[in-house]
CSV table of C-alpha atoms in Angstrom, one decimal:
chain,number,residue,atom,x,y,z
O,26,MET,CA,0.0,-0.1,-0.1
O,27,LYS,CA,2.8,2.3,1.0
O,28,LYS,CA,4.8,1.4,-2.4
O,29,HIS,CA,1.5,2.4,-4.3
O,30,ILE,CA,1.1,5.7,-2.6
O,31,TYR,CA,4.8,6.3,-3.4
O,32,ASN,CA,4.3,5.5,-6.8
O,33,ILE,CA,1.2,7.9,-7.1
O,34,ILE,CA,3.4,10.8,-5.6
O,35,LEU,CA,6.1,10.1,-7.7
O,36,LEU,CA,3.8,10.2,-10.8
O,37,LEU,CA,2.4,13.6,-9.6
O,38,PHE,CA,5.8,15.1,-9.0
O,39,ILE,CA,7.0,14.1,-12.7
O,40,ALA,CA,3.7,15.4,-14.3
O,41,SER,CA,4.2,18.7,-12.4
O,42,CYS,CA,7.7,19.1,-13.7
O,43,ALA,CA,6.5,18.4,-17.1
O,44,THR,CA,4.0,21.1,-17.2
O,45,LYS,CA,6.4,23.7,-15.5
O,46,ASN,CA,7.4,26.2,-18.1
O,47,PRO,CA,11.2,25.9,-18.9
O,48,HIS,CA,11.0,29.3,-20.6
O,49,LYS,CA,9.3,31.3,-18.0
O,50,GLU,CA,12.3,33.9,-17.5
O,51,THR,CA,12.8,34.5,-21.4
O,52,GLU,CA,8.9,34.8,-21.8
O,53,LYS,CA,8.7,37.2,-19.0
O,54,GLU,CA,11.5,39.3,-21.1
O,55,TYR,CA,9.5,38.8,-24.4
O,56,ASN,CA,6.4,40.3,-22.9
O,57,ALA,CA,8.4,43.2,-21.3
O,58,GLN,CA,9.7,44.0,-24.7
O,59,ILE,CA,6.4,43.7,-26.4
O,60,LYS,CA,5.0,46.1,-24.1
O,61,ASN,CA,7.8,48.6,-24.9
O,62,LEU,CA,7.2,48.1,-28.6
O,63,LYS,CA,3.4,48.7,-28.0
O,64,GLU,CA,4.4,51.9,-26.4
O,65,THR,CA,6.5,52.9,-29.3
O,66,ILE,CA,3.7,52.4,-32.0
O,67,SER,CA,1.4,54.1,-30.0
O,68,ALA,CA,3.2,57.3,-29.5
O,69,LYS,CA,1.4,60.5,-30.8
O,70,GLU,CA,3.6,63.3,-29.5
O,71,ALA,CA,4.6,66.1,-31.6
O,72,VAL,CA,8.4,65.9,-32.6
O,73,PRO,CA,10.1,69.0,-33.4
O,74,LEU,CA,12.1,69.3,-36.6
O,75,LYS,CA,15.3,71.2,-37.1
O,76,SER,CA,13.4,74.1,-38.9
O,77,GLU,CA,10.6,76.1,-37.6
O,78,PRO,CA,7.5,73.8,-38.1
O,79,SER,CA,6.8,70.9,-35.9
O,80,VAL,CA,4.7,67.8,-36.4
O,81,VAL,CA,1.1,68.2,-35.8
O,82,ILE,CA,-1.5,65.5,-34.7
O,83,ASP,CA,-4.7,65.9,-36.3
O,84,SER,CA,-7.9,65.7,-33.9
O,85,VAL,CA,-9.5,62.6,-35.8
O,86,ALA,CA,-7.0,60.5,-33.5
O,87,TYR,CA,-10.0,58.1,-32.4
O,88,ARG,CA,-10.1,56.2,-35.5
O,89,TYR,CA,-6.3,55.7,-35.3
O,90,LYS,CA,-6.5,54.6,-31.8
O,91,ASN,CA,-9.3,51.8,-32.7
O,92,GLN,CA,-7.2,50.6,-35.5
O,93,LEU,CA,-4.0,50.5,-33.7
O,94,LEU,CA,-5.7,48.4,-30.7
O,95,ASN,CA,-5.9,45.4,-33.4
O,96,TYR,CA,-2.2,45.5,-34.3
O,97,LYS,CA,-1.2,45.8,-30.4
O,98,ASP,CA,-3.1,42.7,-29.8
O,99,THR,CA,-1.5,41.1,-32.8
O,100,LEU,CA,2.1,42.0,-31.4
O,101,SER,CA,1.1,40.0,-28.3
O,102,LYS,CA,-0.3,37.0,-29.9
O,103,THR,CA,1.5,33.8,-28.7
O,104,ASP,CA,-1.0,31.0,-29.9
O,105,ALA,CA,0.1,27.6,-31.0
O,106,ASN,CA,-1.0,26.8,-34.6
O,107,ILE,CA,-1.9,23.6,-36.1
O,108,LEU,CA,-0.4,22.9,-39.5
O,109,GLN,CA,-1.8,21.1,-42.3
O,110,ASN,CA,-0.1,17.8,-41.4
O,111,GLY,CA,-1.5,18.0,-37.9
O,112,ILE,CA,1.7,19.1,-36.2
O,113,ALA,CA,1.2,21.9,-33.6
O,114,SER,CA,3.9,24.7,-33.6
O,115,GLU,CA,5.0,25.4,-30.1
O,116,TRP,CA,5.4,29.1,-29.0
O,117,VAL,CA,8.7,30.0,-27.4
O,118,GLY,CA,9.3,33.8,-27.4
O,119,THR,CA,12.7,35.0,-28.3
O,120,VAL,CA,14.2,37.9,-26.5
O,121,ASN,CA,16.2,39.2,-29.6
O,122,PHE,CA,13.8,41.4,-31.7
O,123,ASN,CA,12.6,44.8,-32.6
O,124,LEU,CA,10.3,46.7,-35.0
O,125,ARG,CA,10.9,46.4,-38.6
O,126,LYS,CA,12.3,49.7,-39.6
O,127,PRO,CA,11.6,51.5,-43.0
O,128,ASN,CA,14.3,51.6,-45.9
O,129,PHE,CA,12.6,53.6,-48.3
O,130,ILE,CA,11.0,57.1,-48.4
O,131,ILE,CA,8.5,57.6,-51.2
O,132,LEU,CA,7.4,61.2,-52.3
O,133,HIS,CA,4.0,62.1,-53.5
O,134,HIS,CA,1.9,65.0,-54.4
O,135,THR,CA,-1.5,64.8,-53.2
O,136,ALA,CA,-3.4,66.0,-56.3
O,137,GLN,CA,-6.0,67.5,-54.1
O,138,ASP,CA,-6.8,71.2,-53.6
O,139,SER,CA,-6.1,71.6,-49.8
O,140,LEU,CA,-4.6,70.0,-46.7
O,141,GLN,CA,-8.0,69.6,-45.3
O,142,GLN,CA,-9.3,67.6,-48.4
O,143,THR,CA,-6.4,65.2,-47.8
O,144,ILE,CA,-6.7,64.8,-44.2
O,145,LYS,CA,-10.5,64.0,-44.9
O,146,THR,CA,-9.3,61.5,-47.7
O,147,PHE,CA,-7.0,59.8,-45.3
O,148,THR,CA,-9.4,59.5,-42.4
O,149,LEU,CA,-12.3,57.7,-44.2
O,150,LYS,CA,-12.1,54.0,-44.1
O,151,ASP,CA,-13.6,53.6,-47.7
O,152,THR,CA,-10.9,55.4,-49.4
O,153,LYS,CA,-8.2,52.9,-48.4
O,154,VAL,CA,-5.4,55.3,-48.9
O,155,SER,CA,-3.0,56.8,-46.2
O,156,ALA,CA,0.5,58.2,-45.7
O,157,HIS,CA,2.7,58.7,-42.8
O,158,TYR,CA,3.2,62.4,-43.3
O,159,VAL,CA,1.3,65.2,-45.1
O,160,ILE,CA,3.2,68.6,-45.7
O,161,ALA,CA,1.0,71.7,-46.2
O,162,ARG,CA,1.9,74.5,-48.7
O,163,ASP,CA,2.7,76.7,-45.5
O,164,GLY,CA,5.2,74.2,-44.1
O,165,LYS,CA,2.9,72.5,-41.5
O,166,VAL,CA,3.4,68.9,-41.1
O,167,VAL,CA,0.7,66.4,-40.0
O,168,HIS,CA,1.9,63.3,-38.8
O,169,MET,CA,-0.7,60.7,-39.6
O,170,LEU,CA,0.8,57.2,-38.8
O,171,ASN,CA,3.8,56.0,-36.6
O,172,ASP,CA,6.7,55.3,-38.8
O,173,TYR,CA,7.1,51.8,-38.1
O,174,LEU,CA,3.6,51.0,-39.1
O,175,ARG,CA,2.5,50.0,-42.7
O,176,ALA,CA,0.6,53.0,-44.7
O,177,TRP,CA,-1.2,52.4,-47.8
O,178,HIS,CA,0.4,55.0,-50.0
O,179,ALA,CA,2.4,53.0,-52.6
O,180,GLY,CA,-0.1,50.8,-54.0
O,181,ASN,CA,1.0,48.1,-56.7
O,182,GLY,CA,4.6,49.1,-57.6
O,183,SER,CA,8.2,48.0,-57.4
O,184,TRP,CA,11.7,49.1,-57.0
O,185,GLY,CA,14.3,46.5,-58.0
O,186,LYS,CA,13.1,43.1,-56.4
O,187,ASN,CA,11.3,44.8,-53.8
O,188,THR,CA,7.5,44.3,-54.8
O,189,ASP,CA,6.0,45.4,-51.4
O,190,ILE,CA,7.0,48.8,-51.1
O,191,ASN,CA,4.4,49.7,-48.4
O,192,SER,CA,6.0,47.2,-46.1
O,193,SER,CA,9.4,49.0,-46.2
O,194,SER,CA,8.8,52.6,-46.7
O,195,ILE,CA,7.6,55.9,-45.2
O,196,GLY,CA,5.2,57.8,-47.4
O,197,ILE,CA,5.3,61.7,-47.4
O,198,GLU,CA,2.6,63.7,-49.2
O,199,LEU,CA,3.1,67.3,-50.4
O,200,ASP,CA,-0.1,69.3,-50.4
O,201,ASN,CA,0.0,70.2,-54.2
O,202,ASN,CA,-2.6,69.6,-57.1
O,203,GLY,CA,0.1,68.4,-59.6
O,204,SER,CA,0.2,71.5,-61.8
O,205,GLU,CA,1.7,74.2,-59.5
O,206,PRO,CA,5.1,74.9,-58.1
O,207,PHE,CA,6.1,73.7,-54.6
O,208,SER,CA,6.5,76.4,-52.1
O,209,ASP,CA,9.9,77.1,-50.7
O,210,THR,CA,8.6,76.9,-47.3
O,211,GLN,CA,7.1,73.6,-48.1
O,212,ILE,CA,10.3,72.3,-49.5
O,213,ASN,CA,12.3,73.6,-46.7
O,214,THR,CA,10.1,71.8,-44.2
O,215,LEU,CA,10.5,68.6,-46.4
O,216,LEU,CA,14.3,68.9,-46.1
O,217,ALA,CA,14.1,69.2,-42.4
O,218,LEU,CA,11.8,65.9,-42.2
O,219,LEU,CA,14.1,63.8,-44.5
O,220,THR,CA,17.0,65.0,-42.2
O,221,LYS,CA,15.2,63.4,-39.2
O,222,LEU,CA,13.8,60.2,-40.9
O,223,LYS,CA,17.3,59.6,-42.7
O,224,LYS,CA,19.0,59.8,-39.5
O,225,ASP,CA,16.5,57.9,-37.4
O,226,TYR,CA,16.5,54.8,-39.8
O,227,ASN,CA,19.7,55.3,-41.7
O,228,ILE,CA,17.8,55.4,-45.1
O,229,PRO,CA,20.2,55.3,-48.1
O,230,ALA,CA,20.2,58.4,-50.1
O,231,GLN,CA,19.1,56.5,-53.4
O,232,ASN,CA,16.2,55.0,-51.5
O,233,ILE,CA,14.5,58.4,-51.4
O,234,ILE,CA,12.4,58.2,-54.7
O,235,GLY,CA,8.9,59.2,-56.0
O,236,HIS,CA,5.5,57.5,-56.7
O,237,ALA,CA,6.2,57.7,-60.5
O,238,ASP,CA,9.6,55.8,-59.9
O,239,ILE,CA,7.9,52.9,-58.4
O,240,ALA,CA,4.7,52.9,-60.6
O,241,PRO,CA,5.6,54.1,-63.8
O,242,THR,CA,2.5,52.8,-65.7
O,243,ARG,CA,0.1,54.5,-63.0
O,244,LYS,CA,1.5,57.5,-61.5
O,245,LYS,CA,3.3,60.9,-62.3
O,246,ASP,CA,3.7,62.1,-58.7
O,247,PRO,CA,5.7,64.2,-57.9
O,248,SER,CA,5.2,66.3,-60.9
O,249,ALA,CA,8.0,67.5,-63.2
O,250,LEU,CA,7.8,70.7,-61.0
O,251,PHE,CA,9.3,69.0,-58.0
O,252,PRO,CA,13.0,69.9,-57.0
O,253,TRP,CA,14.6,66.5,-57.2
O,254,LYS,CA,18.1,68.0,-57.8
O,255,LEU,CA,17.8,70.5,-54.8
O,256,LEU,CA,17.1,67.3,-52.7
O,257,ALA,CA,20.1,65.3,-54.3
O,258,LEU,CA,22.4,68.4,-53.4
O,259,ASN,CA,21.2,67.9,-49.7
O,260,GLY,CA,21.8,64.4,-49.7
O,261,PHE,CA,18.5,63.1,-50.3
O,262,GLY,CA,18.5,61.0,-53.7
O,263,VAL,CA,21.0,60.9,-56.4
O,264,TRP,CA,21.5,63.3,-59.4
O,265,PRO,CA,23.6,63.0,-62.8
O,266,GLU,CA,27.0,64.4,-63.3
O,267,ASP,CA,26.8,68.1,-64.7
O,268,THR,CA,29.0,67.0,-67.5
O,269,LEU,CA,27.6,63.8,-68.9
O,270,GLU,CA,29.8,60.8,-69.9
O,271,CYS,CA,29.3,59.1,-73.1
O,272,PRO,CA,28.0,55.2,-72.2
O,273,PRO,CA,30.0,52.3,-73.7
O,274,THR,CA,28.8,51.2,-77.1
O,275,ASP,CA,27.6,47.9,-75.3
O,276,PHE,CA,25.5,49.6,-72.6
O,277,ASN,CA,22.0,48.2,-72.4
O,278,VAL,CA,19.5,50.9,-71.6
O,279,GLU,CA,17.0,48.6,-70.2
O,280,GLN,CA,19.3,46.7,-68.1
O,281,GLY,CA,20.7,50.1,-66.7
O,282,LEU,CA,17.2,51.1,-65.9
O,283,GLN,CA,16.4,47.8,-64.1
O,284,VAL,CA,19.8,48.3,-62.0
O,285,ILE,CA,18.8,51.7,-60.9
O,286,GLY,CA,15.4,50.1,-59.7
O,287,TYR,CA,12.9,50.7,-62.5
O,288,ASN,CA,10.2,48.0,-63.5
O,289,THR,CA,11.0,47.8,-67.4
O,290,LYS,CA,8.1,45.4,-68.4
O,291,ASN,CA,6.6,48.7,-69.9
O,292,ILE,CA,10.1,50.0,-71.2
O,293,SER,CA,8.1,53.4,-72.4
O,294,ALA,CA,6.7,54.1,-69.3
O,295,ALA,CA,10.0,53.3,-67.3
O,296,ILE,CA,11.8,55.8,-69.7
O,297,MET,CA,8.9,58.6,-69.0
O,298,ALA,CA,9.2,57.8,-65.1
O,299,PHE,CA,13.0,58.4,-65.2
O,300,LYS,CA,12.8,61.5,-67.1
O,301,LEU,CA,10.0,62.8,-65.0
O,302,HIS,CA,12.6,62.4,-62.2
O,303,TYR,CA,16.0,63.6,-63.7
O,304,ILE,CA,15.3,65.3,-67.3
O,305,GLN,CA,12.1,67.2,-66.1
O,306,THR,CA,12.0,69.4,-69.1
O,307,GLU,CA,11.6,66.6,-71.6
O,308,VAL,CA,9.1,64.0,-70.1
O,309,ASN,CA,8.8,61.8,-73.0
O,310,ASP,CA,9.8,58.1,-74.0
O,311,ILE,CA,12.5,59.2,-76.6
O,312,LEU,CA,16.0,57.6,-75.9
O,313,ASP,CA,18.2,60.4,-77.3
O,314,GLU,CA,21.7,60.7,-76.7
O,315,LYS,CA,21.1,62.9,-73.4
O,316,THR,CA,18.6,60.5,-72.0
O,317,VAL,CA,20.8,57.5,-72.6
O,318,SER,CA,23.9,59.3,-70.9
O,319,THR,CA,21.9,60.5,-68.2
O,320,ILE,CA,20.7,56.6,-67.3
O,321,TYR,CA,24.3,55.8,-67.6
O,322,SER,CA,25.2,58.4,-65.0
O,323,ILE,CA,22.6,57.3,-62.5
O,324,TYR,CA,23.3,53.7,-63.3
O,325,LYS,CA,27.0,54.3,-62.3
O,326,LYS,CA,25.9,55.9,-58.9
């Protein structure tokens, strides 16, 4: 009888050891880090830029908050999953992780008539379009989405082998209808914002591009009036040499555009998008000597 009782106690002890979580300490660390990341993506404080304007948060934040709660719950999700072959995946939280950082900045013009109209567009669920920042004509900045979260600004586009630009980029919209010059105040604020973002996320200069660059068959923004050369001179983007070098006789223009990043399935659209960025006085699909030499100059950079 005593032996029987001893065996029962032994079995209970073994069972209790088996159910004890061997990863208790790392799970605790995982949960603590997740809590910090939740606070990071929830932050809505204004951040001063180096120039006069500062980031302004719009008052329609309640929609943002409701949407954000869903993603905060997703971050903490630790459920096991049953695979198709019946095997259950086990959850063990690693302690080595952080938020994915953006690696591109995509510039747009809003093609609308006012900052208020753009904000309304970005705060209606049916439009399914958004951006991280909107810069008004007077230099005011509206920060609409945490930089680590995925905005819906790029749509169907690609740059090099990256076919999901929304997942790796920050979208900046400039309040401009597409046919007017960009104000000096607006561009000065853009330069200040780019300075901050480039430093914060170590974004390569060549990864600061336009919507038309990533979607040449669909988009024409920012327009031919956008000062790409000024941005490049300040370290945001690249620009051809003042004296263009003749390319080698075997230089392949289509491959050159692909190396730069352009999708050349529609080569005519790719050439026009390139010229919209780099030869803004001649936005067409003509491959003249100047165009080929300019493509070669950017290709080498």
